[in-house]
Amino acid sequence: MSFVDRRRFLVTGAGGLASLTYPWWLHAGWDLSVRSKMAREALKITNIEIHEICPPYHDYNASWLFRYHGLGVQLRTIYIVKTNSGLEGIGESWGPRPKNDPSAQYLGTSAFDWMADTKNLSINMAVYDLMGKYLGLPCWKLIGPRIRSWVPVGAWTASQPPEAMAEEVRSVSRRGYHWLKYHVDVIQNVLDQTEAMQEAAPPGFRVHYDFNADSNFEAVSPVLKELEKFSVAGRVEDPIRAIDHEGYRILRQKCSIPILIHHGPGDVFMRKGLCDGVIGGHSPVGFAMKQAALAEATNTPLMLQQCGGTINRAFLAHESAVFKMATLDHVDLCDLWKEDVTAESIPVVNGSIRVLEKPGLGVTIDRQKLKKLSQATRPTQTRFLVRMRYKNGFTVYFRFDPDAPGSNLRFLNPPDVPGAGLQRGTSGYANPLVTDFWDEEGSVEFERLWKATSSGPVWKEREGSLG
């Protein structure tokens, strides 16, 4: 072989080797429009697998979560988006598979058609996963410049009796969390809960209270004044109805605990300075980007709350990595369950999770785990009574079906019982009682009260003082 031939071979051979790792249509000789068309064609969506899974809760709070929220909160839905190139992207949502699933609209389109989409967070995850894998880039590079490599996250639970809330604090703090969020409700006393949590909390641990946006200044202000006495009280979400702008202005002046807005016009609250932070809840990536831009323009701390497992956690981290004001502890529920469908986990380390660097989301589906959790037996409710015990001994019993349409203990006005003394509608959340789920099936007393509650709540004037 002549020198010229060897030289030609080395040049063409090197080019051939390069083409194995570098998309051939990206070479400089190709027109940009051709490159764009080839990229779109390479990620055309041909099929979407949808799997409803039922991962188990942790043992210590599984019964309470299931009775409080029912099956819908335990279920998740996994999406595997397939393309004509063979690449697959993954996403997920919280809850059962939707009856009218909208994902069919994505068939025949390209993943590149859905950048900054404002329609479907679950499919957002999958198409960004696809684009990142195709380009060899982590998802955050397709959203914006990275601000941080570690993202703060908080745990989540349901409202429970004080000692159970203390156990929640002990459990999540052992798993690396510094924050715990929960919705207060009118059938527990938030001050008693907080006292128990403070005794259990390690130094620096904080609680995020969600007040459900259903009360008013007069009812909530005294409760917040009492919460200020506890160092564990970290922030309050939606303390009153969002229409009461003047109430929010006064609360911010009078309350030392930071106040966040979630279920309200976040843009208005940020521009008017009516909150100390804003929460983007389950927002498709296009909306989250807009909210993050407004948060930056108004210098308002931002929290993302989008719930799911490890797939969701990975995407939340990619988003939060590039949003400048995403400094609050984001809520993703990832550790609500003790098993997941991914080969990888993203552990909490000193209150934060690492932003992954692998192409796409950086996590992959384990098909065996997916099959196991898809086929897992759905739990069913056993008989129990909600038992509301007042400190003066007055006790109320009633049945509750968490899976009934519109059923939610967070927003429940408790039964209209004479002398119960609950603040109704203007939920003060400091009613003098503690509530549990009573399930002594087979005992004479339980069977008697179960029969008695078939037509509504029953109560006893005295059942031992709670002190």
Coordinates of N, CA and C in Angstrom, one line a residue, residues 24-232:
W24 N -24.3 10.5 12.3 CA -23.8 10.9 11.0 C -24.4 12.2 10.4
W25 N -25.6 12.5 10.8 CA -26.3 13.6 10.2 C -25.9 14.9 10.9
L26 N -25.0 14.8 12.0 CA -24.5 16.0 12.6 C -23.2 16.6 12.1
H27 N -22.7 15.9 11.1 CA -21.4 16.3 10.5 C -21.6 17.7 9.8
A28 N -20.6 18.4 9.7 CA -20.7 19.8 9.3 C -21.3 20.0 7.9
G29 N -21.2 19.0 7.1 CA -21.7 19.1 5.7 C -23.2 19.1 5.6
W30 N -23.9 18.7 6.6 CA -25.3 18.6 6.5 C -26.0 19.9 6.9
D31 N -27.0 20.2 6.1 CA -27.8 21.4 6.3 C -28.6 21.3 7.6
L32 N -28.7 22.4 8.3 CA -29.4 22.4 9.6 C -30.8 21.8 9.6
S33 N -31.5 22.2 8.5 CA -32.9 21.7 8.4 C -32.9 20.2 8.2
V34 N -31.9 19.6 7.5 CA -31.8 18.2 7.4 C -31.5 17.5 8.7
R35 N -30.6 18.1 9.5 CA -30.3 17.6 10.8 C -31.5 17.6 11.7
S36 N -32.3 18.7 11.7 CA -33.5 18.8 12.5 C -34.5 17.7 12.1
K37 N -34.7 17.5 10.8 CA -35.7 16.5 10.3 C -35.2 15.1 10.7
M38 N -33.9 14.8 10.6 CA -33.4 13.5 10.9 C -33.6 13.2 12.4
A39 N -33.3 14.3 13.3 CA -33.5 14.1 14.7 C -34.9 13.8 15.1
R40 N -35.8 14.5 14.5 CA -37.2 14.3 14.8 C -37.7 12.9 14.4
E41 N -37.2 12.5 13.2 CA -37.6 11.2 12.7 C -37.1 10.1 13.6
A42 N -35.9 10.3 14.1 CA -35.2 9.3 14.9 C -35.9 9.0 16.2
L43 N -36.7 10.0 16.7 CA -37.4 9.9 18.0 C -38.9 9.9 17.8
K44 N -39.4 9.3 16.8 CA -40.8 9.3 16.5 C -41.4 8.2 17.5
I45 N -42.5 8.7 18.2 CA -43.1 7.8 19.2 C -44.0 6.8 18.5
T46 N -43.8 5.5 18.8 CA -44.5 4.5 18.1 C -45.5 3.7 19.1
N47 N -45.2 3.7 20.4 CA -46.0 3.0 21.3 C -45.7 3.5 22.7
I48 N -46.7 3.4 23.6 CA -46.6 3.8 25.0 C -47.1 2.7 25.8
E49 N -46.3 2.0 26.6 CA -46.7 1.0 27.6 C -47.1 1.8 28.8
I50 N -48.2 1.3 29.4 CA -48.8 1.9 30.7 C -49.0 0.8 31.7
H51 N -48.4 1.0 32.9 CA -48.4 0.0 33.9 C -48.9 0.7 35.2
E52 N -50.0 0.2 35.8 CA -50.4 0.6 37.1 C -49.7 -0.2 38.1
I53 N -49.0 0.4 39.1 CA -48.3 -0.4 40.1 C -48.8 -0.1 41.5
C54 N -48.6 -1.1 42.4 CA -49.0 -0.9 43.8 C -47.9 -1.3 44.7
P55 N -46.9 -0.4 44.8 CA -45.8 -0.7 45.7 C -46.2 -0.6 47.2
P56 N -45.6 -1.3 48.1 CA -46.0 -1.3 49.5 C -45.4 -0.1 50.2
Y57 N -46.2 0.3 51.2 CA -45.7 1.4 52.1 C -44.7 0.7 53.1
H58 N -44.1 1.6 53.9 CA -43.3 1.1 55.0 C -44.2 0.5 56.1
D59 N -43.7 -0.4 56.9 CA -44.6 -1.1 57.8 C -45.2 -0.2 58.9
Y60 N -44.4 0.7 59.4 CA -44.8 1.5 60.5 C -46.0 2.4 60.3
N61 N -46.3 2.8 59.1 CA -47.4 3.7 58.8 C -48.3 3.2 57.7
A62 N -48.1 2.0 57.3 CA -48.9 1.5 56.1 C -50.4 1.5 56.4
S63 N -50.8 1.0 57.6 CA -52.2 0.9 57.9 C -52.9 2.3 58.0
W64 N -52.2 3.2 58.6 CA -52.7 4.6 58.7 C -52.9 5.3 57.4
L65 N -51.9 5.2 56.5 CA -52.0 5.8 55.2 C -53.1 5.2 54.4
F66 N -53.2 3.9 54.5 CA -54.2 3.2 53.6 C -55.7 3.6 54.1
R67 N -55.8 3.7 55.4 CA -57.2 4.0 55.9 C -57.5 5.5 55.8
Y68 N -56.5 6.4 55.8 CA -56.7 7.8 55.7 C -56.9 8.2 54.3
H69 N -56.1 7.7 53.3 CA -56.2 8.1 51.9 C -56.7 7.1 51.0
G70 N -56.8 5.8 51.4 CA -57.3 4.8 50.5 C -56.3 4.3 49.5
L71 N -56.8 3.5 48.5 CA -55.9 2.9 47.5 C -55.3 3.9 46.5
G72 N -56.0 5.0 46.2 CA -55.6 5.9 45.2 C -54.2 6.5 45.4
V73 N -53.9 6.8 46.7 CA -52.6 7.4 47.0 C -51.5 6.4 47.0
Q74 N -51.8 5.1 47.2 CA -50.7 4.1 47.2 C -50.3 3.8 45.7
L75 N -51.3 3.8 44.8 CA -51.0 3.4 43.4 C -50.1 4.5 42.7
R76 N -49.4 4.0 41.7 CA -48.7 4.9 40.8 C -48.8 4.3 39.4
T77 N -48.6 5.1 38.3 CA -48.7 4.7 37.0 C -47.4 5.0 36.2
I78 N -46.8 4.0 35.6 CA -45.5 4.0 34.9 C -45.8 4.1 33.4
Y79 N -45.1 5.0 32.7 CA -45.2 5.1 31.3 C -43.8 4.8 30.6
I80 N -43.8 3.9 29.7 CA -42.6 3.6 28.9 C -42.9 4.0 27.4
V81 N -42.3 5.0 27.0 CA -42.5 5.6 25.7 C -41.5 5.1 24.7
K82 N -41.9 4.4 23.6 CA -41.1 3.7 22.7 C -41.0 4.5 21.4
T83 N -39.8 4.4 20.7 CA -39.6 5.1 19.5 C -39.2 4.2 18.4
N84 N -39.2 4.7 17.1 CA -38.8 3.9 16.0 C -37.3 3.6 16.0
S85 N -36.5 4.3 16.8 CA -35.1 4.1 16.8 C -34.7 3.0 17.8
G86 N -35.7 2.6 18.6 CA -35.4 1.6 19.6 C -35.2 2.2 21.0
L87 N -35.0 3.5 21.1 CA -34.8 4.1 22.4 C -36.1 4.2 23.1
E88 N -36.1 4.1 24.4 CA -37.3 4.1 25.3 C -37.1 5.2 26.3
G89 N -38.1 6.0 26.6 CA -38.1 7.0 27.7 C -39.1 6.6 28.7
I90 N -38.9 7.0 30.0 CA -39.8 6.6 31.1 C -40.3 7.8 31.8
G91 N -41.5 7.7 32.3 CA -42.2 8.7 33.1 C -43.1 8.0 34.1
E92 N -43.7 8.8 35.0 CA -44.7 8.2 35.9 C -45.6 9.3 36.5
S93 N -46.7 8.8 37.0 CA -47.6 9.7 37.7 C -48.1 9.1 39.0
W94 N -48.6 9.9 39.9 CA -49.1 9.4 41.2 C -50.6 9.1 41.1
G95 N -51.0 7.9 41.5 CA -52.4 7.5 41.5 C -52.6 6.4 40.4
P96 N -53.9 6.0 40.3 CA -54.2 4.9 39.4 C -54.1 5.4 38.0
R97 N -54.1 4.4 37.0 CA -54.1 4.8 35.6 C -55.4 5.5 35.3
P98 N -55.2 6.7 34.6 CA -56.4 7.5 34.3 C -57.4 6.7 33.4
K99 N -58.7 6.9 33.6 CA -59.7 6.2 32.8 C -59.6 6.6 31.4
N100 N -59.4 7.9 31.2 CA -59.3 8.5 29.8 C -57.9 9.0 29.6
D101 N -57.0 8.0 29.5 CA -55.5 8.4 29.5 C -55.3 9.2 28.2
P102 N -54.7 10.4 28.4 CA -54.4 11.3 27.2 C -53.2 11.0 26.4
S103 N -52.4 9.9 26.8 CA -51.1 9.7 26.2 C -51.2 9.3 24.7
A104 N -52.3 8.9 24.2 CA -52.4 8.5 22.8 C -52.1 9.6 21.9
Q105 N -52.3 10.8 22.3 CA -52.1 12.0 21.4 C -50.6 12.1 21.0
Y106 N -49.8 11.5 21.8 CA -48.3 11.6 21.5 C -47.9 10.6 20.4
L107 N -48.7 9.6 20.1 CA -48.3 8.6 19.1 C -48.1 9.3 17.8
G108 N -47.1 8.9 17.1 CA -46.8 9.5 15.8 C -46.1 10.8 15.8
T109 N -45.9 11.4 16.9 CA -45.2 12.6 17.0 C -43.7 12.3 17.4
S110 N -42.9 13.3 17.5 CA -41.5 13.2 17.9 C -41.3 13.7 19.3
A111 N -40.4 13.0 20.0 CA -40.1 13.5 21.4 C -39.7 15.0 21.3
F112 N -39.0 15.4 20.2 CA -38.5 16.8 20.1 C -39.7 17.8 19.9
D113 N -40.9 17.3 19.6 CA -42.0 18.2 19.5 C -42.5 18.7 20.8
W114 N -42.1 18.1 21.9 CA -42.7 18.3 23.2 C -41.7 19.0 24.2
M115 N -40.7 19.7 23.8 CA -39.9 20.4 24.7 C -40.7 21.5 25.3
A116 N -40.6 21.8 26.6 CA -41.3 22.8 27.3 C -42.8 22.6 27.2
D117 N -43.3 21.4 27.1 CA -44.7 21.1 27.0 C -45.4 21.5 28.3
T118 N -46.6 22.0 28.1 CA -47.4 22.4 29.3 C -48.6 21.5 29.5
K119 N -48.6 20.3 29.0 CA -49.8 19.4 29.1 C -49.7 18.3 30.1
N120 N -48.6 17.6 30.1 CA -48.5 16.3 30.7 C -47.2 16.0 31.4
L121 N -47.1 16.1 32.7 CA -45.8 16.0 33.4 C -45.2 14.6 33.2
S122 N -46.1 13.6 33.2 CA -45.6 12.2 33.1 C -44.9 12.0 31.8
I123 N -45.5 12.4 30.7 CA -44.9 12.3 29.4 C -43.7 13.2 29.2
N124 N -43.7 14.4 29.9 CA -42.6 15.3 29.9 C -41.3 14.5 30.4
M125 N -41.5 13.7 31.4 CA -40.3 13.0 31.9 C -39.8 12.0 30.9
A126 N -40.7 11.4 30.2 CA -40.3 10.4 29.2 C -39.7 11.0 28.0
V127 N -40.2 12.1 27.5 CA -39.6 12.7 26.2 C -38.3 13.4 26.5
Y128 N -38.1 13.9 27.7 CA -36.8 14.5 28.1 C -35.8 13.4 28.3
D129 N -36.3 12.3 28.8 CA -35.4 11.1 29.0 C -35.0 10.6 27.6
L130 N -35.9 10.6 26.6 CA -35.6 10.2 25.2 C -34.6 11.1 24.6
M131 N -34.9 12.4 24.7 CA -34.0 13.4 24.0 C -32.6 13.4 24.6
G132 N -32.5 13.3 26.0 CA -31.2 13.2 26.6 C -30.4 12.0 26.2
K133 N -31.1 10.8 26.2 CA -30.4 9.6 25.7 C -29.9 9.7 24.3
Y134 N -30.7 10.3 23.4 CA -30.4 10.4 22.0 C -29.2 11.3 21.8
L135 N -29.2 12.4 22.6 CA -28.1 13.4 22.4 C -26.9 13.1 23.4
G136 N -27.0 12.2 24.3 CA -26.0 11.8 25.2 C -25.8 12.9 26.3
L137 N -26.9 13.5 26.7 CA -26.9 14.6 27.7 C -27.9 14.3 28.8
P138 N -27.5 14.8 30.0 CA -28.5 14.7 31.1 C -29.7 15.7 30.9
C139 N -30.8 15.4 31.4 CA -32.0 16.2 31.1 C -31.8 17.6 31.5
W140 N -31.1 17.9 32.5 CA -31.0 19.3 32.9 C -30.4 20.2 31.8
K141 N -29.5 19.6 31.0 CA -28.9 20.4 29.9 C -30.0 20.8 28.9
L142 N -31.1 20.2 28.8 CA -32.1 20.5 27.9 C -33.1 21.5 28.4
I143 N -33.0 21.8 29.7 CA -33.8 22.8 30.4 C -33.2 24.1 30.6
G144 N -31.9 24.1 31.0 CA -31.2 25.3 31.2 C -29.8 25.1 31.9
P145 N -29.0 26.2 32.1 CA -27.7 26.0 32.8 C -27.9 25.6 34.2
R146 N -27.0 24.7 34.6 CA -27.2 24.1 36.0 C -26.7 25.2 37.0
I147 N -27.5 25.3 38.1 CA -27.2 26.2 39.2 C -26.6 25.4 40.3
R148 N -27.1 24.2 40.5 CA -26.7 23.4 41.7 C -26.6 21.9 41.3
S149 N -25.7 21.2 42.0 CA -25.6 19.7 41.8 C -26.3 18.9 42.8
W150 N -26.7 19.5 43.9 CA -27.5 18.8 44.9 C -28.8 19.6 45.2
V151 N -29.9 18.9 45.3 CA -31.2 19.6 45.4 C -31.8 19.2 46.8
P152 N -32.3 20.1 47.6 CA -32.9 19.8 48.9 C -34.3 19.2 48.7
V153 N -34.7 18.2 49.5 CA -36.0 17.5 49.4 C -36.5 17.3 50.8
G154 N -37.9 17.3 50.9 CA -38.5 17.0 52.2 C -39.4 15.8 52.1
A155 N -39.7 15.1 53.2 CA -40.5 13.9 53.3 C -42.0 14.4 53.4
W156 N -42.9 13.4 53.3 CA -44.4 13.7 53.3 C -45.1 12.6 54.1
T157 N -46.1 13.0 54.8 CA -47.0 12.0 55.4 C -48.4 12.6 55.6
A158 N -49.3 11.7 56.2 CA -50.6 12.2 56.5 C -50.7 12.5 58.0
S159 N -51.7 13.4 58.4 CA -51.9 13.7 59.7 C -52.2 12.5 60.6
Q160 N -51.6 12.4 61.7 CA -51.8 11.2 62.6 C -51.8 11.7 64.1
P161 N -52.1 10.8 65.0 CA -52.0 11.2 66.4 C -50.6 11.6 66.8
P162 N -50.4 12.4 67.9 CA -49.1 12.9 68.2 C -47.9 11.9 68.2
E163 N -48.1 10.8 68.9 CA -47.0 9.8 69.0 C -46.6 9.3 67.6
A164 N -47.6 9.1 66.8 CA -47.4 8.6 65.4 C -46.6 9.6 64.6
M165 N -46.9 10.9 64.8 CA -46.2 12.0 64.1 C -44.7 12.0 64.6
A166 N -44.5 11.7 65.9 CA -43.2 11.7 66.4 C -42.4 10.5 65.7
E167 N -43.1 9.4 65.5 CA -42.4 8.3 64.9 C -42.1 8.6 63.4
E168 N -42.9 9.4 62.8 CA -42.7 9.9 61.4 C -41.4 10.7 61.4
V169 N -41.2 11.6 62.3 CA -40.0 12.4 62.4 C -38.8 11.5 62.6
R170 N -38.9 10.6 63.5 CA -37.7 9.7 63.8 C -37.4 8.9 62.5
S171 N -38.4 8.4 61.8 CA -38.2 7.5 60.7 C -37.5 8.3 59.5
V172 N -38.1 9.4 59.2 CA -37.6 10.2 58.0 C -36.3 10.8 58.3
S173 N -36.0 11.2 59.5 CA -34.7 11.8 59.8 C -33.6 10.8 59.7
R174 N -34.0 9.5 60.1 CA -33.0 8.5 60.0 C -32.6 8.2 58.5
R175 N -33.6 8.5 57.6 CA -33.4 8.3 56.2 C -32.7 9.5 55.5
G176 N -32.3 10.5 56.3 CA -31.6 11.6 55.7 C -32.3 12.9 55.6
Y177 N -33.6 12.9 55.8 CA -34.4 14.1 55.6 C -34.2 15.1 56.8
H178 N -34.4 16.4 56.4 CA -34.4 17.5 57.4 C -35.7 18.2 57.5
W179 N -36.7 17.8 56.6 CA -38.0 18.4 56.6 C -39.1 17.3 56.5
L180 N -40.2 17.6 57.1 CA -41.4 16.7 57.0 C -42.6 17.6 56.7
K181 N -43.3 17.3 55.6 CA -44.5 18.0 55.3 C -45.8 17.2 55.6
Y182 N -46.8 17.8 56.1 CA -48.1 17.1 56.2 C -49.2 18.1 56.2
H183 N -50.5 17.6 55.8 CA -51.7 18.4 55.9 C -52.3 18.3 57.3
V184 N -52.4 19.5 58.0 CA -53.1 19.4 59.2 C -54.6 19.1 59.0
D185 N -55.3 18.7 60.0 CA -56.8 18.4 59.8 C -57.5 18.8 61.1
V186 N -58.8 18.8 61.1 CA -59.6 19.3 62.2 C -59.8 18.2 63.2
I187 N -59.4 17.0 62.9 CA -59.6 15.9 63.9 C -58.4 15.5 64.7
Q188 N -57.3 16.3 64.5 CA -56.2 16.2 65.4 C -55.8 17.6 65.9
N189 N -55.0 17.7 66.9 CA -54.6 19.0 67.4 C -53.2 19.3 67.0
V190 N -53.0 20.3 66.1 CA -51.7 20.5 65.5 C -50.7 20.9 66.6
L191 N -51.1 21.5 67.7 CA -50.1 21.9 68.7 C -49.6 20.7 69.5
D192 N -50.5 19.8 69.8 CA -50.1 18.5 70.4 C -49.2 17.7 69.5
Q193 N -49.5 17.7 68.2 CA -48.7 17.0 67.2 C -47.3 17.6 67.2
T194 N -47.2 18.9 67.2 CA -46.0 19.6 67.1 C -45.1 19.4 68.4
E195 N -45.7 19.4 69.5 CA -45.0 19.1 70.8 C -44.3 17.8 70.7
A196 N -45.1 16.8 70.2 CA -44.5 15.4 70.1 C -43.4 15.4 69.1
M197 N -43.6 16.0 67.9 CA -42.6 16.0 66.9 C -41.3 16.7 67.4
Q198 N -41.5 17.8 68.1 CA -40.3 18.5 68.6 C -39.4 17.7 69.5
E199 N -40.1 16.9 70.4 CA -39.4 16.0 71.3 C -38.6 15.0 70.6
A200 N -39.1 14.5 69.4 CA -38.5 13.5 68.6 C -37.5 14.0 67.6
A201 N -37.5 15.3 67.3 CA -36.7 15.8 66.2 C -35.2 16.0 66.6
P202 N -34.3 15.6 65.7 CA -32.9 15.9 65.9 C -32.7 17.4 65.6
P203 N -31.5 17.9 66.1 CA -31.3 19.4 65.9 C -31.4 19.8 64.4
G204 N -32.1 20.9 64.1 CA -32.2 21.4 62.8 C -33.3 20.8 62.0
F205 N -34.0 19.8 62.5 CA -35.2 19.3 61.8 C -36.3 20.2 61.8
R206 N -37.1 20.3 60.7 CA -38.2 21.3 60.6 C -39.5 20.6 60.0
V207 N -40.6 21.2 60.4 CA -41.9 20.7 59.9 C -42.6 21.7 59.0
H208 N -43.1 21.2 57.9 CA -43.9 22.0 56.9 C -45.3 21.7 57.1
Y209 N -46.1 22.7 57.5 CA -47.6 22.5 57.7 C -48.4 23.0 56.5
D210 N -49.2 22.1 56.0 CA -50.2 22.5 54.9 C -51.5 22.8 55.6
F211 N -52.0 24.0 55.5 CA -53.3 24.4 56.2 C -54.5 24.3 55.2
N212 N -54.3 23.8 54.0 CA -55.4 23.4 53.2 C -56.2 24.5 52.5
A213 N -55.8 25.8 52.7 CA -56.4 26.9 52.0 C -57.9 27.0 52.2
D214 N -58.4 26.6 53.4 CA -59.8 26.6 53.6 C -60.3 27.3 54.8
S215 N -59.4 28.2 55.4 CA -59.8 28.9 56.6 C -59.7 30.4 56.4
N216 N -59.7 31.1 57.6 CA -59.6 32.6 57.5 C -58.6 33.1 58.6
F217 N -58.3 34.4 58.5 CA -57.3 35.0 59.4 C -57.7 34.8 60.8
E218 N -58.9 35.1 61.2 CA -59.4 35.0 62.6 C -59.2 33.6 63.2
A219 N -59.4 32.6 62.5 CA -59.3 31.2 63.0 C -57.8 30.8 63.1
V220 N -57.1 31.1 62.1 CA -55.7 30.6 61.9 C -54.6 31.4 62.7
S221 N -54.8 32.7 62.7 CA -53.8 33.5 63.4 C -53.4 33.1 64.8
P222 N -54.4 32.8 65.7 CA -54.0 32.3 67.0 C -53.2 31.0 67.0
V223 N -53.6 30.1 66.1 CA -52.8 28.8 66.0 C -51.4 29.1 65.6
L224 N -51.2 29.9 64.6 CA -49.8 30.2 64.2 C -49.0 30.9 65.3
K225 N -49.7 31.7 66.1 CA -49.0 32.4 67.2 C -48.5 31.3 68.2
E226 N -49.3 30.3 68.4 CA -48.8 29.2 69.3 C -47.7 28.4 68.6
L227 N -47.8 28.1 67.3 CA -46.8 27.4 66.6 C -45.4 28.1 66.7
E228 N -45.4 29.4 66.7 CA -44.2 30.2 66.8 C -43.3 29.8 68.0
K229 N -43.9 29.2 69.0 CA -43.2 28.9 70.2 C -42.3 27.6 70.0
F230 N -42.5 26.9 68.9 CA -41.8 25.7 68.7 C -40.7 25.9 67.6
S231 N -39.5 25.5 68.0 CA -38.4 25.7 67.0 C -38.5 24.7 65.8
V232 N -39.3 23.6 66.0 CA -39.4 22.7 64.9 C -40.4 23.2 63.8

